[in-house]
mmCIF file of N, CA, C and O in Angstrom:
data_model
loop_
_atom_site.group_PDB
_atom_site.id
_atom_site.type_symbol
_atom_site.label_atom_id
_atom_site.label_comp_id
_atom_site.label_asym_id
_atom_site.label_seq_id
_atom_site.Cartn_x
_atom_site.Cartn_y
_atom_site.Cartn_z
ATOM 1 N N UNK B 1 -7.488 6.834 -14.813
ATOM 2 C CA UNK B 1 -6.101 7.136 -15.109
ATOM 3 C C UNK B 1 -5.786 6.590 -16.499
ATOM 4 O O UNK B 1 -6.298 5.568 -16.907
ATOM 5 N N UNK B 2 -4.903 7.290 -17.189
ATOM 6 C CA UNK B 2 -4.512 6.896 -18.540
ATOM 7 C C UNK B 2 -3.129 6.257 -18.526
ATOM 8 O O UNK B 2 -2.309 6.520 -17.649
ATOM 9 N N UNK B 3 -2.871 5.432 -19.550
ATOM 10 C CA UNK B 3 -1.568 4.791 -19.678
ATOM 11 C C UNK B 3 -0.448 5.832 -19.684
ATOM 12 O O UNK B 3 0.592 5.646 -19.056
ATOM 13 N N UNK B 4 -0.658 6.945 -20.384
ATOM 14 C CA UNK B 4 0.372 7.981 -20.477
ATOM 15 C C UNK B 4 0.639 8.643 -19.127
ATOM 16 O O UNK B 4 1.777 9.032 -18.831
ATOM 17 N N UNK B 5 -0.381 8.761 -18.289
ATOM 18 C CA UNK B 5 -0.193 9.336 -16.955
ATOM 19 C C UNK B 5 0.688 8.443 -16.093
ATOM 20 O O UNK B 5 1.531 8.924 -15.333
ATOM 21 N N UNK B 6 0.480 7.144 -16.211
ATOM 22 C CA UNK B 6 1.300 6.199 -15.447
ATOM 23 C C UNK B 6 2.742 6.252 -15.942
ATOM 24 O O UNK B 6 3.682 6.293 -15.151
ATOM 25 N N UNK B 7 2.917 6.281 -17.255
ATOM 26 C CA UNK B 7 4.269 6.369 -17.820
ATOM 27 C C UNK B 7 4.977 7.624 -17.318
ATOM 28 O O UNK B 7 6.141 7.566 -16.908
ATOM 29 N N UNK B 8 4.284 8.749 -17.326
ATOM 30 C CA UNK B 8 4.880 10.001 -16.841
ATOM 31 C C UNK B 8 5.212 9.919 -15.358
ATOM 32 O O UNK B 8 6.269 10.383 -14.924
ATOM 33 N N UNK B 9 4.319 9.331 -14.573
ATOM 34 C CA UNK B 9 4.550 9.190 -13.136
ATOM 35 C C UNK B 9 5.775 8.323 -12.847
ATOM 36 O O UNK B 9 6.442 8.504 -11.826
ATOM 37 N N UNK B 10 6.066 7.417 -13.760
ATOM 38 C CA UNK B 10 7.244 6.558 -13.613
ATOM 39 C C UNK B 10 8.514 7.229 -14.125
ATOM 40 O O UNK B 10 9.591 6.635 -14.089
ATOM 41 N N UNK B 11 8.358 8.467 -14.624
ATOM 42 C CA UNK B 11 9.515 9.176 -15.153
ATOM 43 C C UNK B 11 9.878 8.768 -16.569
ATOM 44 O O UNK B 11 10.974 9.051 -17.043
ATOM 45 N N UNK B 12 8.957 8.085 -17.241
ATOM 46 C CA UNK B 12 9.189 7.603 -18.601
ATOM 47 C C UNK B 12 8.013 8.021 -19.497
ATOM 48 O O UNK B 12 7.221 7.183 -19.940
ATOM 49 N N UNK B 13 7.857 9.301 -19.784
ATOM 50 C CA UNK B 13 6.673 9.774 -20.500
ATOM 51 C C UNK B 13 6.464 9.175 -21.887
ATOM 52 O O UNK B 13 5.345 9.186 -22.395
ATOM 53 N N UNK B 14 7.494 8.608 -22.482
ATOM 54 C CA UNK B 14 7.354 7.989 -23.811
ATOM 55 C C UNK B 14 7.050 6.495 -23.734
ATOM 56 O O UNK B 14 6.956 5.824 -24.748
ATOM 57 N N UNK B 15 6.867 5.982 -22.533
ATOM 58 C CA UNK B 15 6.667 4.537 -22.342
ATOM 59 C C UNK B 15 5.193 4.137 -22.251
ATOM 60 O O UNK B 15 4.864 3.128 -21.641
ATOM 61 N N UNK B 16 4.330 4.884 -22.894
ATOM 62 C CA UNK B 16 2.899 4.599 -22.827
ATOM 63 C C UNK B 16 2.572 3.182 -23.287
ATOM 64 O O UNK B 16 1.806 2.474 -22.643
ATOM 65 N N UNK B 17 3.158 2.769 -24.391
ATOM 66 C CA UNK B 17 2.891 1.415 -24.908
ATOM 67 C C UNK B 17 3.413 0.342 -23.961
ATOM 68 O O UNK B 17 2.795 -0.711 -23.799
ATOM 69 N N UNK B 18 4.544 0.589 -23.312
ATOM 70 C CA UNK B 18 5.089 -0.373 -22.355
ATOM 71 C C UNK B 18 4.155 -0.519 -21.153
ATOM 72 O O UNK B 18 3.939 -1.628 -20.654
ATOM 73 N N UNK B 19 3.584 0.593 -20.707
ATOM 74 C CA UNK B 19 2.628 0.544 -19.598
ATOM 75 C C UNK B 19 1.393 -0.245 -20.025
ATOM 76 O O UNK B 19 0.903 -1.103 -19.282
ATOM 77 N N UNK B 20 0.898 0.020 -21.216
ATOM 78 C CA UNK B 20 -0.268 -0.703 -21.717
ATOM 79 C C UNK B 20 0.019 -2.200 -21.806
ATOM 80 O O UNK B 20 -0.808 -3.032 -21.423
ATOM 81 N N UNK B 21 1.200 -2.548 -22.264
ATOM 82 C CA UNK B 21 1.581 -3.966 -22.374
ATOM 83 C C UNK B 21 1.681 -4.610 -20.996
ATOM 84 O O UNK B 21 1.244 -5.736 -20.786
ATOM 85 N N UNK B 22 2.251 -3.886 -20.040
ATOM 86 C CA UNK B 22 2.355 -4.415 -18.677
ATOM 87 C C UNK B 22 0.975 -4.662 -18.089
ATOM 88 O O UNK B 22 0.734 -5.683 -17.438
ATOM 89 N N UNK B 23 0.066 -3.747 -18.334
ATOM 90 C CA UNK B 23 -1.308 -3.929 -17.850
ATOM 91 C C UNK B 23 -1.972 -5.120 -18.543
ATOM 92 O O UNK B 23 -2.668 -5.908 -17.915
ATOM 93 N N UNK B 24 -1.744 -5.241 -19.839
ATOM 94 C CA UNK B 24 -2.371 -6.317 -20.611
ATOM 95 C C UNK B 24 -1.890 -7.695 -20.197
ATOM 96 O O UNK B 24 -2.616 -8.676 -20.316
ATOM 97 N N UNK B 25 -0.674 -7.784 -19.688
ATOM 98 C CA UNK B 25 -0.123 -9.089 -19.319
ATOM 99 C C UNK B 25 -0.101 -9.322 -17.810
ATOM 100 O O UNK B 25 0.489 -10.295 -17.351
ATOM 101 N N UNK B 26 -0.754 -8.454 -17.065
ATOM 102 C CA UNK B 26 -0.792 -8.555 -15.607
ATOM 103 C C UNK B 26 -1.518 -9.847 -15.190
ATOM 104 O O UNK B 26 -2.718 -9.975 -15.391
ATOM 105 N N UNK B 27 -0.823 -10.812 -14.589
ATOM 106 C CA UNK B 27 -1.459 -12.079 -14.211
ATOM 107 C C UNK B 27 -2.303 -11.992 -12.934
ATOM 108 O O UNK B 27 -3.024 -12.931 -12.616
ATOM 109 N N UNK B 28 -2.221 -10.906 -12.213
ATOM 110 C CA UNK B 28 -2.996 -10.745 -10.979
ATOM 111 C C UNK B 28 -3.871 -9.491 -11.071
ATOM 112 O O UNK B 28 -3.864 -8.635 -10.194
ATOM 113 N N UNK B 29 -4.635 -9.421 -12.134
ATOM 114 C CA UNK B 29 -5.367 -8.204 -12.476
ATOM 115 C C UNK B 29 -6.386 -7.755 -11.434
ATOM 116 O O UNK B 29 -6.695 -6.580 -11.350
ATOM 117 N N UNK B 30 -6.930 -8.647 -10.648
ATOM 118 C CA UNK B 30 -7.878 -8.209 -9.629
ATOM 119 C C UNK B 30 -7.177 -7.739 -8.365
ATOM 120 O O UNK B 30 -7.735 -6.976 -7.587
ATOM 121 N N UNK B 31 -5.942 -8.150 -8.171
ATOM 122 C CA UNK B 31 -5.162 -7.696 -7.031
ATOM 123 C C UNK B 31 -4.516 -6.345 -7.348
ATOM 124 O O UNK B 31 -4.522 -5.435 -6.537
ATOM 125 N N UNK B 32 -3.965 -6.236 -8.545
ATOM 126 C CA UNK B 32 -3.402 -4.986 -9.046
ATOM 127 C C UNK B 32 -4.328 -4.548 -10.176
ATOM 128 O O UNK B 32 -4.264 -5.086 -11.278
ATOM 129 N N UNK B 33 -5.229 -3.612 -9.914
ATOM 130 C CA UNK B 33 -6.330 -3.310 -10.837
ATOM 131 C C UNK B 33 -5.939 -2.549 -12.103
ATOM 132 O O UNK B 33 -6.336 -1.409 -12.312
ATOM 133 N N UNK B 34 -5.175 -3.183 -12.965
ATOM 134 C CA UNK B 34 -4.802 -2.551 -14.226
ATOM 135 C C UNK B 34 -6.022 -2.273 -15.094
ATOM 136 O O UNK B 34 -5.966 -1.425 -15.975
ATOM 137 N N UNK B 35 -7.108 -2.964 -14.838
ATOM 138 C CA UNK B 35 -8.300 -2.744 -15.660
ATOM 139 C C UNK B 35 -8.874 -1.348 -15.479
ATOM 140 O O UNK B 35 -9.686 -0.906 -16.265
ATOM 141 N N UNK B 36 -8.422 -0.626 -14.476
ATOM 142 C CA UNK B 36 -8.886 0.743 -14.260
ATOM 143 C C UNK B 36 -8.155 1.754 -15.150
ATOM 144 O O UNK B 36 -8.566 2.900 -15.238
ATOM 145 N N UNK B 37 -7.105 1.333 -15.815
ATOM 146 C CA UNK B 37 -6.351 2.220 -16.696
ATOM 147 C C UNK B 37 -6.993 2.179 -18.079
ATOM 148 O O UNK B 37 -7.276 1.111 -18.612
ATOM 149 N N UNK B 38 -7.235 3.363 -18.640
ATOM 150 C CA UNK B 38 -7.905 3.460 -19.935
ATOM 151 C C UNK B 38 -7.103 4.344 -20.888
ATOM 152 O O UNK B 38 -6.291 5.153 -20.449
ATOM 153 N N UNK B 39 -7.350 4.214 -22.192
ATOM 154 C CA UNK B 39 -6.652 5.058 -23.158
ATOM 155 C C UNK B 39 -7.100 6.516 -23.058
ATOM 156 O O UNK B 39 -8.266 6.793 -22.783
ATOM 157 N N UNK B 40 -6.188 7.421 -23.301
ATOM 158 C CA UNK B 40 -6.497 8.847 -23.283
ATOM 159 C C UNK B 40 -7.495 9.202 -24.383
ATOM 160 O O UNK B 40 -8.287 10.124 -24.248
ATOM 161 N N UNK B 41 -7.481 8.443 -25.466
ATOM 162 C CA UNK B 41 -8.349 8.713 -26.612
ATOM 163 C C UNK B 41 -9.792 8.265 -26.404
ATOM 164 O O UNK B 41 -10.637 8.511 -27.245
ATOM 165 N N UNK B 42 -10.053 7.598 -25.302
ATOM 166 C CA UNK B 42 -11.412 7.144 -25.001
ATOM 167 C C UNK B 42 -11.554 5.638 -25.105
ATOM 168 O O UNK B 42 -10.634 4.935 -25.504
ATOM 169 N N UNK B 43 -12.710 5.150 -24.745
ATOM 170 C CA UNK B 43 -12.955 3.713 -24.743
ATOM 171 C C UNK B 43 -12.324 3.044 -23.537
ATOM 172 O O UNK B 43 -11.781 3.701 -22.657
ATOM 173 N N UNK B 44 -12.392 1.729 -23.509
ATOM 174 C CA UNK B 44 -11.838 0.995 -22.373
ATOM 175 C C UNK B 44 -10.468 0.413 -22.662
ATOM 176 O O UNK B 44 -9.758 0.020 -21.756
ATOM 177 N N UNK B 45 -10.096 0.334 -23.930
ATOM 178 C CA UNK B 45 -8.807 -0.261 -24.272
ATOM 179 C C UNK B 45 -8.870 -1.773 -24.214
ATOM 180 O O UNK B 45 -9.939 -2.366 -24.072
ATOM 181 N N UNK B 46 -7.735 -2.390 -24.291
ATOM 182 C CA UNK B 46 -7.674 -3.846 -24.260
ATOM 183 C C UNK B 46 -7.680 -4.376 -22.839
ATOM 184 O O UNK B 46 -7.565 -3.643 -21.874
ATOM 185 N N UNK B 47 -7.834 -5.685 -22.764
ATOM 186 C CA UNK B 47 -7.821 -6.352 -21.467
ATOM 187 C C UNK B 47 -7.549 -7.825 -21.709
ATOM 188 O O UNK B 47 -8.068 -8.412 -22.676
ATOM 189 N N UNK B 48 -6.765 -8.398 -20.874
ATOM 190 C CA UNK B 48 -6.366 -9.806 -21.030
ATOM 191 C C UNK B 48 -7.552 -10.747 -21.203
ATOM 192 O O UNK B 48 -7.503 -11.698 -21.952
ATOM 193 N N UNK B 49 -8.634 -10.468 -20.505
ATOM 194 C CA UNK B 49 -9.811 -11.331 -20.556
ATOM 195 C C UNK B 49 -10.962 -10.716 -21.352
ATOM 196 O O UNK B 49 -12.105 -11.082 -21.180
ATOM 197 N N UNK B 50 -10.647 -9.752 -22.198
ATOM 198 C CA UNK B 50 -11.625 -9.152 -23.091
ATOM 199 C C UNK B 50 -12.198 -7.840 -22.571
ATOM 200 O O UNK B 50 -12.357 -7.657 -21.366
ATOM 201 N N UNK B 51 -12.498 -6.928 -23.499
ATOM 202 C CA UNK B 51 -13.012 -5.618 -23.107
ATOM 203 C C UNK B 51 -14.383 -5.674 -22.431
ATOM 204 O O UNK B 51 -14.696 -4.828 -21.601
ATOM 205 N N UNK B 52 -15.171 -6.684 -22.762
ATOM 206 C CA UNK B 52 -16.481 -6.803 -22.114
ATOM 207 C C UNK B 52 -16.338 -7.033 -20.617
ATOM 208 O O UNK B 52 -17.028 -6.415 -19.810
ATOM 209 N N UNK B 53 -15.415 -7.894 -20.243
ATOM 210 C CA UNK B 53 -15.177 -8.162 -18.823
ATOM 211 C C UNK B 53 -14.611 -6.920 -18.139
ATOM 212 O O UNK B 53 -14.965 -6.599 -17.014
ATOM 213 N N UNK B 54 -13.733 -6.214 -18.829
ATOM 214 C CA UNK B 54 -13.160 -4.991 -18.276
ATOM 215 C C UNK B 54 -14.266 -3.977 -17.993
ATOM 216 O O UNK B 54 -14.311 -3.374 -16.922
ATOM 217 N N UNK B 55 -15.178 -3.802 -18.943
ATOM 218 C CA UNK B 55 -16.292 -2.876 -18.751
ATOM 219 C C UNK B 55 -17.156 -3.286 -17.561
ATOM 220 O O UNK B 55 -17.569 -2.440 -16.762
ATOM 221 N N UNK B 56 -17.425 -4.580 -17.436
ATOM 222 C CA UNK B 56 -18.246 -5.064 -16.321
ATOM 223 C C UNK B 56 -17.563 -4.836 -14.977
ATOM 224 O O UNK B 56 -18.199 -4.415 -14.011
ATOM 225 N N UNK B 57 -16.262 -5.124 -14.903
ATOM 226 C CA UNK B 57 -15.510 -4.891 -13.663
ATOM 227 C C UNK B 57 -15.530 -3.415 -13.282
ATOM 228 O O UNK B 57 -15.772 -3.066 -12.120
ATOM 229 N N UNK B 58 -15.287 -2.549 -14.265
ATOM 230 C CA UNK B 58 -15.264 -1.121 -13.994
ATOM 231 C C UNK B 58 -16.632 -0.623 -13.541
ATOM 232 O O UNK B 58 -16.729 0.183 -12.609
ATOM 233 N N UNK B 59 -17.690 -1.113 -14.173
ATOM 234 C CA UNK B 59 -19.048 -0.694 -13.794
ATOM 235 C C UNK B 59 -19.376 -1.164 -12.381
ATOM 236 O O UNK B 59 -19.939 -0.419 -11.573
ATOM 237 N N UNK B 60 -19.019 -2.408 -12.061
ATOM 238 C CA UNK B 60 -19.284 -2.959 -10.735
ATOM 239 C C UNK B 60 -18.538 -2.160 -9.660
ATOM 240 O O UNK B 60 -19.102 -1.806 -8.632
ATOM 241 N N UNK B 61 -17.281 -1.862 -9.921
ATOM 242 C CA UNK B 61 -16.485 -1.117 -8.945
ATOM 243 C C UNK B 61 -16.992 0.315 -8.797
ATOM 244 O O UNK B 61 -17.005 0.846 -7.693
ATOM 245 N N UNK B 62 -17.403 0.904 -9.881
ATOM 246 C CA UNK B 62 -17.956 2.277 -9.809
ATOM 247 C C UNK B 62 -19.243 2.278 -8.984
ATOM 248 O O UNK B 62 -19.457 3.144 -8.150
ATOM 249 N N UNK B 63 -20.102 1.279 -9.210
ATOM 250 C CA UNK B 63 -21.363 1.170 -8.472
ATOM 251 C C UNK B 63 -21.117 1.010 -6.978
ATOM 252 O O UNK B 63 -21.837 1.570 -6.160
ATOM 253 N N UNK B 64 -20.067 0.299 -6.635
ATOM 254 C CA UNK B 64 -19.754 0.067 -5.217
ATOM 255 C C UNK B 64 -18.897 1.183 -4.621
ATOM 256 O O UNK B 64 -18.516 1.131 -3.465
ATOM 257 N N UNK B 65 -18.553 2.180 -5.453
ATOM 258 C CA UNK B 65 -17.766 3.306 -4.972
ATOM 259 C C UNK B 65 -16.306 2.990 -4.733
ATOM 260 O O UNK B 65 -15.640 3.662 -3.952
ATOM 261 N N UNK B 66 -15.802 1.972 -5.414
ATOM 262 C CA UNK B 66 -14.406 1.566 -5.208
ATOM 263 C C UNK B 66 -13.436 2.428 -6.003
ATOM 264 O O UNK B 66 -12.321 2.647 -5.577
ATOM 265 N N UNK B 67 -13.867 2.886 -7.176
ATOM 266 C CA UNK B 67 -13.003 3.732 -8.021
ATOM 267 C C UNK B 67 -13.814 4.862 -8.577
ATOM 268 O O UNK B 67 -14.938 4.841 -8.784
#
């Protein structure tokens, strides 16, 4: 899912940056998996604990069939 898709789903299609900021500051990131949200332009985007950790989490979850 992309940041812009979440913004649109919330009825705020221009709030892409706000969604990205909310994900970046999420203090319970493993409970609410904001790390699964990626930029529409590609790549993994930012992450509170670094993009390397985000990539590892996403790979682990994909391997286990979680996302």
